[in-house]
Amino acid sequence: MYEELEKIRHACQTCQKCPLWQTRTNSVFADGIPNSKLMLIGEAPGFNEDQQGRPFVGRAGQLLDKIFESVGLSRTKDIYICNTLKCRPPDNRDPLPEEKAACKAYLQAQVDILKPRLILLCGRIAMASFLDTPLGITKIRGKWFDGPHGSKMMPIFHPSYLLRNASREKGSPKWLMWQDIQEVKRAYDALTQS
Ligand code: URA
């Protein structure tokens, strides 16, 4: 399983399927535990991720780590983290449809090889890659949907959105994320302790 994954990581490093290869420093394949029951899919690498070749290492990533740590989960023990796009879009703009299309096979292969039981779709871009719904993320975050290979998928807010919304009041994005991450932990425990 890891050999196959390594082949795909290597293919990403040399990929020229869309123009983003021209501006990348590194492609960003994944971080964390490949055989985890829990996969998080984000949007695309930002500046820090492009520099370091690892997903979610900037400010948003630090917040994401804290959110997981608040329920006792960590990327070194429990989670596999990857992105919808493996290369950074210039100025962190939204991925273009043709970039998503070019990159889709890599993400699909990660899901197909690893077959996580729980998939967190982090932010609206990751959500749109898997869920065909006219509803925005605010409406459907925190809900479980049927995913590939019998998995359950949940859209959650992107940490960058939480960085822009400081309030912790009941009903605020941060408060909602706290509800969602506790539900994720319950589902994860049910899988790992049964
Ligand atoms: N935002 C993402 O969606 N992914 C990263 O890897 C970093 C920031």
mmCIF file of C-alpha atoms and ligand atoms in Angstrom:
data_model
loop_
_atom_site.group_PDB
_atom_site.id
_atom_site.type_symbol
_atom_site.label_atom_id
_atom_site.label_comp_id
_atom_site.label_asym_id
_atom_site.label_seq_id
_atom_site.Cartn_x
_atom_site.Cartn_y
_atom_site.Cartn_z
ATOM 1 C CA MET A 1 0.000 0.000 0.000
ATOM 2 C CA TYR A 2 2.777 2.450 0.897
ATOM 3 C CA GLU A 3 4.736 1.573 -2.226
ATOM 4 C CA GLU A 4 1.763 2.577 -4.354
ATOM 5 C CA LEU A 5 1.369 5.770 -2.367
ATOM 6 C CA GLU A 6 5.069 6.589 -2.756
ATOM 7 C CA LYS A 7 4.725 6.210 -6.526
ATOM 8 C CA ILE A 8 1.923 8.750 -6.514
ATOM 9 C CA ARG A 9 3.856 11.105 -4.249
ATOM 10 C CA HIS A 10 6.719 10.912 -6.729
ATOM 11 C CA ALA A 11 4.370 11.545 -9.656
ATOM 12 C CA CYS A 12 3.141 14.698 -7.867
ATOM 13 C CA GLN A 13 6.702 15.917 -7.369
ATOM 14 C CA THR A 14 7.322 15.847 -11.099
ATOM 15 C CA CYS A 15 3.754 16.593 -12.233
ATOM 16 C CA GLN A 16 3.200 19.047 -15.077
ATOM 17 C CA LYS A 17 -0.505 18.359 -15.664
ATOM 18 C CA CYS A 18 -1.473 21.984 -15.018
ATOM 19 C CA PRO A 19 0.515 25.247 -15.102
ATOM 20 C CA LEU A 20 0.955 25.374 -11.314
ATOM 21 C CA TRP A 21 4.156 23.331 -11.607
ATOM 22 C CA GLN A 22 5.849 26.426 -13.026
ATOM 23 C CA THR A 23 5.428 28.438 -9.850
ATOM 24 C CA ARG A 24 5.735 25.753 -7.160
ATOM 25 C CA THR A 25 8.726 25.332 -4.885
ATOM 26 C CA ASN A 26 7.468 21.944 -3.698
ATOM 27 C CA SER A 27 4.405 19.890 -4.370
ATOM 28 C CA VAL A 28 2.614 19.086 -1.128
ATOM 29 C CA PHE A 29 1.407 15.514 -0.984
ATOM 30 C CA ALA A 30 0.448 14.659 2.586
ATOM 31 C CA ASP A 31 1.419 14.520 6.224
ATOM 32 C CA GLY A 32 0.468 12.350 9.148
ATOM 33 C CA ILE A 33 -0.375 8.678 9.434
ATOM 34 C CA PRO A 34 -1.194 6.879 6.172
ATOM 35 C CA ASN A 35 -3.074 3.999 7.818
ATOM 36 C CA SER A 36 -5.230 6.301 9.942
ATOM 37 C CA LYS A 37 -8.979 5.840 10.020
ATOM 38 C CA LEU A 38 -9.267 9.631 9.788
ATOM 39 C CA MET A 39 -8.322 11.703 6.711
ATOM 40 C CA LEU A 40 -8.544 15.471 6.452
ATOM 41 C CA ILE A 41 -8.702 17.049 3.006
ATOM 42 C CA GLY A 42 -7.946 20.759 2.758
ATOM 43 C CA GLU A 43 -7.856 23.185 -0.134
ATOM 44 C CA ALA A 44 -4.366 23.805 -1.493
ATOM 45 C CA PRO A 45 -0.895 24.625 -0.215
ATOM 46 C CA GLY A 46 -0.201 28.219 0.817
ATOM 47 C CA PHE A 47 3.151 30.002 1.017
ATOM 48 C CA ASN A 48 4.536 28.055 3.986
ATOM 49 C CA GLU A 49 3.324 24.706 2.691
ATOM 50 C CA ASP A 50 4.888 25.357 -0.714
ATOM 51 C CA GLN A 51 8.179 26.251 0.978
ATOM 52 C CA GLN A 52 8.224 23.223 3.288
ATOM 53 C CA GLY A 53 6.445 20.614 1.165
ATOM 54 C CA ARG A 54 4.033 19.741 3.994
ATOM 55 C CA PRO A 55 0.319 20.563 4.308
ATOM 56 C CA PHE A 56 -1.078 22.891 6.954
ATOM 57 C CA VAL A 57 2.132 24.226 8.478
ATOM 58 C CA GLY A 58 1.278 27.962 8.429
ATOM 59 C CA ARG A 59 -1.052 29.862 10.766
ATOM 60 C CA ALA A 60 -4.140 27.976 9.640
ATOM 61 C CA GLY A 61 -2.305 24.706 10.144
ATOM 62 C CA GLN A 62 -1.229 25.647 13.647
ATOM 63 C CA LEU A 63 -4.840 26.398 14.506
ATOM 64 C CA LEU A 64 -5.908 23.087 12.971
ATOM 65 C CA ASP A 65 -3.352 21.258 15.137
ATOM 66 C CA LYS A 66 -4.728 23.028 18.221
ATOM 67 C CA ILE A 67 -8.299 22.105 17.317
ATOM 68 C CA PHE A 68 -7.345 18.432 17.013
ATOM 69 C CA GLU A 69 -5.235 18.544 20.165
ATOM 70 C CA SER A 70 -8.225 19.932 22.087
ATOM 71 C CA VAL A 71 -9.856 16.499 21.681
ATOM 72 C CA GLY A 72 -6.658 14.496 22.026
ATOM 73 C CA LEU A 73 -6.007 13.885 18.310
ATOM 74 C CA SER A 74 -2.718 14.640 16.581
ATOM 75 C CA ARG A 75 -1.239 14.430 13.110
ATOM 76 C CA THR A 76 1.666 12.375 14.458
ATOM 77 C CA LYS A 77 -0.645 9.651 15.805
ATOM 78 C CA ASP A 78 -4.144 9.841 14.409
ATOM 79 C CA ILE A 79 -4.662 11.762 11.176
ATOM 80 C CA TYR A 80 -3.689 11.705 7.513
ATOM 81 C CA ILE A 81 -3.743 15.219 6.029
ATOM 82 C CA CYS A 82 -3.782 16.119 2.351
ATOM 83 C CA ASN A 83 -5.227 18.722 -0.001
ATOM 84 C CA THR A 84 -7.476 19.024 -3.029
ATOM 85 C CA LEU A 85 -4.596 20.608 -4.993
ATOM 86 C CA LYS A 86 -1.007 19.497 -4.497
ATOM 87 C CA CYS A 87 0.546 22.740 -5.763
ATOM 88 C CA ARG A 88 0.081 26.308 -4.559
ATOM 89 C CA PRO A 89 -2.115 28.620 -6.629
ATOM 90 C CA PRO A 90 -0.395 32.009 -7.019
ATOM 91 C CA ASP A 91 -1.383 34.494 -4.280
ATOM 92 C CA ASN A 92 -3.463 31.737 -2.644
ATOM 93 C CA ARG A 93 -6.334 32.325 -5.051
ATOM 94 C CA ASP A 94 -9.119 29.732 -5.307
ATOM 95 C CA PRO A 95 -8.173 26.676 -7.375
ATOM 96 C CA LEU A 96 -9.409 26.871 -10.981
ATOM 97 C CA PRO A 97 -11.717 24.111 -12.282
ATOM 98 C CA GLU A 98 -9.014 22.887 -14.672
ATOM 99 C CA GLU A 99 -6.451 22.701 -11.828
ATOM 100 C CA LYS A 100 -8.874 20.686 -9.711
ATOM 101 C CA ALA A 101 -9.595 18.408 -12.647
ATOM 102 C CA ALA A 102 -5.886 17.871 -13.320
ATOM 103 C CA CYS A 103 -5.169 17.081 -9.662
ATOM 104 C CA LYS A 104 -8.269 14.995 -8.923
ATOM 105 C CA ALA A 105 -6.679 11.629 -9.757
ATOM 106 C CA TYR A 106 -3.998 12.121 -7.076
ATOM 107 C CA LEU A 107 -6.538 12.822 -4.346
ATOM 108 C CA GLN A 108 -8.755 10.016 -5.587
ATOM 109 C CA ALA A 109 -5.796 7.643 -5.424
ATOM 110 C CA GLN A 110 -5.025 8.699 -1.848
ATOM 111 C CA VAL A 111 -8.623 7.938 -0.871
ATOM 112 C CA ASP A 112 -8.765 4.689 -2.861
ATOM 113 C CA ILE A 113 -5.484 3.330 -1.532
ATOM 114 C CA LEU A 114 -5.905 4.367 2.097
ATOM 115 C CA LYS A 115 -9.663 3.860 2.420
ATOM 116 C CA PRO A 116 -10.093 6.024 5.516
ATOM 117 C CA ARG A 117 -13.258 5.400 7.521
ATOM 118 C CA LEU A 118 -13.810 9.096 8.285
ATOM 119 C CA ILE A 119 -13.054 11.959 5.899
ATOM 120 C CA LEU A 120 -13.132 15.602 6.956
ATOM 121 C CA LEU A 121 -13.752 17.986 4.065
ATOM 122 C CA CYS A 122 -12.067 21.093 5.343
ATOM 123 C CA GLY A 123 -13.555 24.201 3.736
ATOM 124 C CA ARG A 124 -15.812 24.785 0.749
ATOM 125 C CA ILE A 125 -13.263 23.767 -1.915
ATOM 126 C CA ALA A 126 -12.712 20.289 -0.463
ATOM 127 C CA MET A 127 -16.444 19.982 0.178
ATOM 128 C CA ALA A 128 -17.287 20.747 -3.462
ATOM 129 C CA SER A 129 -14.842 18.059 -4.641
ATOM 130 C CA PHE A 130 -16.944 15.338 -3.013
ATOM 131 C CA LEU A 131 -20.442 16.644 -2.344
ATOM 132 C CA ASP A 132 -22.751 17.777 -5.081
ATOM 133 C CA THR A 133 -24.983 20.198 -3.201
ATOM 134 C CA PRO A 134 -26.186 23.743 -3.734
ATOM 135 C CA LEU A 135 -25.957 24.309 0.037
ATOM 136 C CA GLY A 136 -23.052 26.277 1.467
ATOM 137 C CA ILE A 137 -20.682 24.902 4.071
ATOM 138 C CA THR A 138 -22.359 26.898 6.845
ATOM 139 C CA LYS A 139 -25.540 24.883 6.242
ATOM 140 C CA ILE A 140 -24.047 21.394 6.129
ATOM 141 C CA ARG A 141 -20.899 21.504 8.269
ATOM 142 C CA GLY A 142 -21.012 19.035 11.107
ATOM 143 C CA LYS A 143 -23.215 16.549 9.243
ATOM 144 C CA TRP A 144 -22.057 13.088 8.146
ATOM 145 C CA PHE A 145 -22.485 12.063 4.501
ATOM 146 C CA ASP A 146 -21.835 8.704 2.849
ATOM 147 C CA GLY A 147 -18.388 8.709 1.230
ATOM 148 C CA PRO A 148 -16.217 6.417 -0.894
ATOM 149 C CA HIS A 149 -15.510 2.839 0.268
ATOM 150 C CA GLY A 150 -18.186 2.958 2.958
ATOM 151 C CA SER A 151 -16.611 5.962 4.676
ATOM 152 C CA LYS A 152 -18.421 8.809 6.383
ATOM 153 C CA MET A 153 -17.542 12.360 5.277
ATOM 154 C CA MET A 154 -18.119 15.544 7.227
ATOM 155 C CA PRO A 155 -17.621 19.088 5.920
ATOM 156 C CA ILE A 156 -15.986 21.325 8.525
ATOM 157 C CA PHE A 157 -14.971 24.984 8.455
ATOM 158 C CA HIS A 158 -11.522 25.813 7.147
ATOM 159 C CA PRO A 159 -9.199 27.118 9.883
ATOM 160 C CA SER A 160 -8.450 30.237 7.772
ATOM 161 C CA TYR A 161 -12.122 31.134 8.126
ATOM 162 C CA LEU A 162 -11.860 30.698 11.879
ATOM 163 C CA LEU A 163 -8.801 32.971 11.941
ATOM 164 C CA ARG A 164 -10.949 35.689 10.390
ATOM 165 C CA ASN A 165 -13.774 35.150 12.915
ATOM 166 C CA ALA A 166 -12.405 35.549 16.421
ATOM 167 C CA SER A 167 -15.664 35.222 18.421
ATOM 168 C CA ARG A 168 -16.161 32.135 20.576
ATOM 169 C CA GLU A 169 -19.802 33.009 21.357
ATOM 170 C CA LYS A 170 -22.387 30.273 21.127
ATOM 171 C CA GLY A 171 -23.297 29.878 17.431
ATOM 172 C CA SER A 172 -20.063 31.502 16.141
ATOM 173 C CA PRO A 173 -17.872 29.602 13.611
ATOM 174 C CA LYS A 174 -15.345 28.727 16.352
ATOM 175 C CA TRP A 175 -18.071 27.462 18.643
ATOM 176 C CA LEU A 176 -19.548 25.391 15.804
ATOM 177 C CA MET A 177 -16.116 23.947 15.026
ATOM 178 C CA TRP A 178 -15.822 22.914 18.666
ATOM 179 C CA GLN A 179 -19.124 21.017 18.377
ATOM 180 C CA ASP A 180 -17.979 19.380 15.131
ATOM 181 C CA ILE A 181 -14.595 18.278 16.391
ATOM 182 C CA GLN A 182 -16.167 16.670 19.425
ATOM 183 C CA GLU A 183 -18.497 14.716 17.126
ATOM 184 C CA VAL A 184 -15.477 13.688 15.022
ATOM 185 C CA LYS A 185 -13.716 12.466 18.160
ATOM 186 C CA ARG A 186 -16.781 10.457 19.215
ATOM 187 C CA ALA A 187 -16.934 8.776 15.795
ATOM 188 C CA TYR A 188 -13.166 8.161 15.799
ATOM 189 C CA ASP A 189 -13.289 6.607 19.262
ATOM 190 C CA ALA A 190 -16.202 4.408 18.254
ATOM 191 C CA LEU A 191 -14.069 3.067 15.372
ATOM 192 C CA THR A 192 -10.816 2.667 17.231
ATOM 193 C CA GLN A 193 -12.182 1.319 20.483
ATOM 194 C CA SER A 194 -14.605 -1.212 19.047
HETATM 195 N N1 URA B 1 -4.791 25.597 3.641
HETATM 196 C C1 URA B 1 -5.097 24.416 3.070
HETATM 197 O O1 URA B 1 -6.234 24.185 2.691
HETATM 198 N N2 URA B 1 -4.156 23.517 2.975
HETATM 199 C C2 URA B 1 -2.931 23.705 3.426
HETATM 200 O O2 URA B 1 -2.123 22.792 3.303
HETATM 201 C C3 URA B 1 -2.636 24.934 4.029
HETATM 202 C C4 URA B 1 -3.571 25.870 4.120
#
